Tab-separated table of C-alpha atoms in Angstrom:
chain	number	residue	atom	x	y	z
A	204	MET	CA	66.258	65.222	83.996
A	205	ASN	CA	64.596	62.234	85.689
A	206	ASP	CA	66.143	60.202	88.478
A	207	SER	CA	67.226	56.632	87.820
A	208	ALA	CA	68.136	53.680	90.003
A	209	HIS	CA	71.811	54.586	89.518
A	210	ARG	CA	71.849	58.370	89.939
A	211	TYR	CA	69.793	61.434	90.646
A	212	GLY	CA	68.644	63.422	87.614
A	213	SER	CA	69.428	67.053	86.874
A	214	VAL	CA	66.297	68.440	88.571
A	215	SER	CA	67.032	66.619	91.838
A	216	ARG	CA	70.697	67.640	91.723
A	217	ILE	CA	69.950	71.314	90.970
A	218	LEU	CA	67.400	71.459	93.801
A	219	HIS	CA	69.798	69.702	96.207
A	220	TRP	CA	72.912	71.781	95.478
A	221	GLY	CA	70.973	75.042	95.133
A	222	MET	CA	69.480	74.456	98.565
A	223	VAL	CA	72.937	73.551	99.925
A	224	LEU	CA	74.165	76.987	98.855
A	225	LEU	CA	71.152	78.815	100.302
A	226	LEU	CA	71.213	76.815	103.549
A	227	THR	CA	74.909	77.604	103.959
A	228	LEU	CA	74.036	81.310	103.799
A	229	GLN	CA	71.242	80.754	106.317
A	230	PHE	CA	73.518	78.915	108.741
A	231	LEU	CA	75.988	81.807	108.594
A	232	LYS	CA	73.212	83.803	110.281
A	233	LEU	CA	74.058	81.833	113.426
A	234	GLY	CA	77.003	84.234	113.544
A	235	ASP	CA	74.698	86.801	115.105
A	236	ARG	CA	74.900	84.686	118.248
A	237	ILE	CA	78.555	85.767	118.477
A	238	ASP	CA	79.040	88.756	120.753
A	239	GLU	CA	75.292	88.948	121.501
A	240	GLY	CA	74.278	89.948	117.989
A	241	ASP	CA	76.908	92.644	117.504
A	242	HIS	CA	79.037	90.609	115.109
A	243	TRP	CA	79.283	91.690	111.461
A	244	ILE	CA	78.311	88.230	110.187
A	245	GLY	CA	74.822	88.311	111.656
A	246	GLN	CA	74.299	91.991	110.910
A	247	THR	CA	75.297	91.520	107.273
A	248	LEU	CA	72.926	88.616	106.706
A	249	VAL	CA	69.839	89.817	108.588
A	250	PRO	CA	68.317	91.660	105.597
A	251	THR	CA	68.433	88.587	103.345
A	252	HIS	CA	67.710	85.907	105.950
A	253	VAL	CA	63.916	86.179	105.749
A	254	SER	CA	63.839	86.365	101.946
A	255	ILE	CA	66.115	83.346	101.553
A	256	GLY	CA	64.031	81.472	104.135
A	257	VAL	CA	60.849	82.048	102.124
A	258	LEU	CA	62.666	80.983	98.946
A	259	LEU	CA	63.841	77.815	100.715
A	260	LEU	CA	60.261	77.038	101.760
A	261	VAL	CA	59.147	77.251	98.124
A	262	LEU	CA	62.119	75.132	97.007
A	263	VAL	CA	61.543	72.409	99.602
A	264	LEU	CA	57.890	72.176	98.552
A	265	LEU	CA	59.032	71.810	94.925
A	266	ARG	CA	61.640	69.280	96.003
A	267	LEU	CA	59.099	67.205	97.932
A	268	THR	CA	56.721	67.276	94.971
A	269	TRP	CA	59.537	66.193	92.645
A	270	ALA	CA	60.550	63.432	95.065
A	271	VAL	CA	57.003	62.035	95.051
A	272	VAL	CA	56.911	62.110	91.234
A	273	GLN	CA	60.322	60.394	91.062
A	274	ARG	CA	59.740	57.940	93.920
A	275	GLY	CA	59.894	54.727	91.902
A	276	ARG	CA	62.932	55.828	89.908
A	277	ARG	CA	65.256	57.022	92.688
A	278	PRO	CA	68.255	55.149	94.064
A	279	GLN	CA	67.077	53.202	97.110
A	280	PRO	CA	69.388	52.852	100.120
A	281	ALA	CA	69.574	49.235	101.268
A	282	GLY	CA	70.318	47.421	104.498
A	283	PRO	CA	70.632	48.883	107.994
A	284	LEU	CA	72.440	51.976	106.673
A	285	GLY	CA	69.537	52.448	104.279
A	286	GLY	CA	67.118	52.571	107.192
A	287	LEU	CA	69.262	55.174	108.920
A	288	ALA	CA	69.455	57.142	105.664
A	289	ARG	CA	65.650	57.187	105.378
A	290	ILE	CA	65.301	58.416	108.980
A	291	GLY	CA	67.999	61.046	108.440
A	292	HIS	CA	66.426	62.292	105.226
A	293	GLY	CA	63.020	62.426	106.900
A	294	LEU	CA	64.412	64.553	109.729
A	295	LEU	CA	66.194	66.841	107.254
A	296	TYR	CA	62.985	67.388	105.289
A	297	LEU	CA	61.079	68.013	108.515
A	298	CYS	CA	63.604	70.707	109.452
A	299	MET	CA	63.591	72.171	105.934
A	300	LEU	CA	59.839	72.649	106.302
A	301	ALA	CA	59.742	73.653	109.964
A	302	MET	CA	62.528	76.251	109.891
A	303	PRO	CA	60.938	78.684	107.417
A	304	LEU	CA	57.469	78.133	108.880
A	305	LEU	CA	58.759	78.919	112.370
A	306	GLY	CA	60.626	81.908	110.929
A	307	LEU	CA	57.345	83.191	109.502
A	308	ALA	CA	55.782	82.654	112.924
A	309	VAL	CA	58.498	84.887	114.445
A	310	MET	CA	57.895	87.642	111.904
A	311	LEU	CA	54.114	87.595	111.948
A	312	GLY	CA	53.668	86.719	115.617
A	313	ASN	CA	55.769	89.696	116.708
A	314	GLY	CA	54.130	92.132	114.292
A	315	TYR	CA	57.302	92.591	112.204
A	316	GLY	CA	55.459	92.123	108.947
A	317	LEU	CA	56.938	90.231	106.028
A	318	LYS	CA	59.150	91.680	103.318
A	319	VAL	CA	60.525	89.239	100.742
A	320	PHE	CA	63.183	90.409	98.266
A	321	GLY	CA	61.999	93.994	98.689
A	322	VAL	CA	58.283	93.255	98.322
A	323	GLN	CA	56.200	93.996	101.423
A	324	LEU	CA	53.793	91.046	101.705
A	325	VAL	CA	52.519	91.800	105.215
A	326	ALA	CA	52.670	95.311	106.669
A	327	ARG	CA	54.948	95.991	109.611
A	328	GLY	CA	53.390	97.043	112.905
A	329	GLY	CA	50.547	94.595	112.859
A	330	GLU	CA	49.005	93.245	116.011
A	331	GLU	CA	51.176	90.831	117.961
A	332	ILE	CA	49.904	87.269	118.137
A	333	PRO	CA	51.351	85.789	121.346
A	334	TRP	CA	50.777	82.103	120.560
A	335	LEU	CA	52.372	82.513	117.124
A	336	ALA	CA	55.351	84.421	118.549
A	337	SER	CA	55.734	81.698	121.172
A	338	LEU	CA	55.719	79.010	118.483
A	339	GLY	CA	58.249	81.054	116.520
A	340	SER	CA	60.597	81.048	119.494
A	341	LEU	CA	61.500	77.471	118.474
A	342	HIS	CA	63.143	78.777	115.277
A	343	SER	CA	66.594	79.524	116.721
A	344	PRO	CA	66.995	76.410	118.901
A	345	LEU	CA	65.843	74.211	116.012
A	346	ALA	CA	68.499	75.825	113.795
A	347	TRP	CA	71.210	74.192	115.912
A	348	LEU	CA	69.565	70.763	115.621
A	349	PHE	CA	69.153	71.290	111.882
A	350	LEU	CA	72.842	72.203	111.580
A	351	LEU	CA	73.790	68.983	113.393
A	352	LEU	CA	71.593	66.961	111.034
A	353	VAL	CA	73.189	68.622	107.999
A	354	LEU	CA	76.685	67.938	109.354
A	355	GLY	CA	75.644	64.320	109.977
A	356	HIS	CA	74.365	64.109	106.394
A	357	VAL	CA	77.684	65.412	105.052
A	358	ALA	CA	79.612	63.017	107.311
A	359	ALA	CA	77.491	60.088	106.093
A	360	ALA	CA	78.123	61.004	102.443
A	361	LEU	CA	81.873	61.221	103.088
A	362	PHE	CA	81.759	57.926	105.019
A	363	HIS	CA	80.124	56.245	102.031
A	364	HIS	CA	82.658	57.741	99.642
A	365	PHE	CA	85.888	57.134	101.566
A	366	VAL	CA	85.126	54.163	103.850
A	367	VAL	CA	82.372	52.125	102.220
A	368	LYS	CA	83.671	53.194	98.783
A	369	ASP	CA	80.278	53.052	97.096
A	370	ASP	CA	78.672	55.476	94.650
A	371	THR	CA	76.349	57.252	97.120
A	372	LEU	CA	78.084	60.621	96.808
A	373	ARG	CA	78.619	60.326	93.047
A	374	ARG	CA	74.884	59.728	92.493
A	375	MET	CA	74.114	63.228	93.801
A	376	ALA	CA	77.302	64.911	92.598
A	377	GLY	CA	76.524	64.171	88.970
């Protein structure tokens, strides 16, 4: 359950890989940029995008809390690559927090309301809040940066596994 200096524990691994699955679904939503939103990929995922985004916000808050609790036990990246890893992880966590918050800004700022897994949390047709809608407009452009960071994270893990030949990937894989 707990992390150790040699590998991540079951809680960290479940949170990581569960979020990988959910983030993959979220990134598929970028398919609505194909053919100006008329592509089946984006249209299929629109109904679940907001709900999964709210779930991801809850999960990243749990993950951050768990990371603080496990701080002294976790594997620590060393050397210059370790410094880059810390920066990369910091940027990933920043995006994991910012993306759902900016998504909420889109929904609430434009008066769309908020429905999560079928439960209406904020009624549709509310008053528009221009500054919040404007802030929310950063959601889509940030998604592309977030995707690049995730791809960089995957590339770094594969680099460690196949080039450096260390146990970085195995520590999270189980």
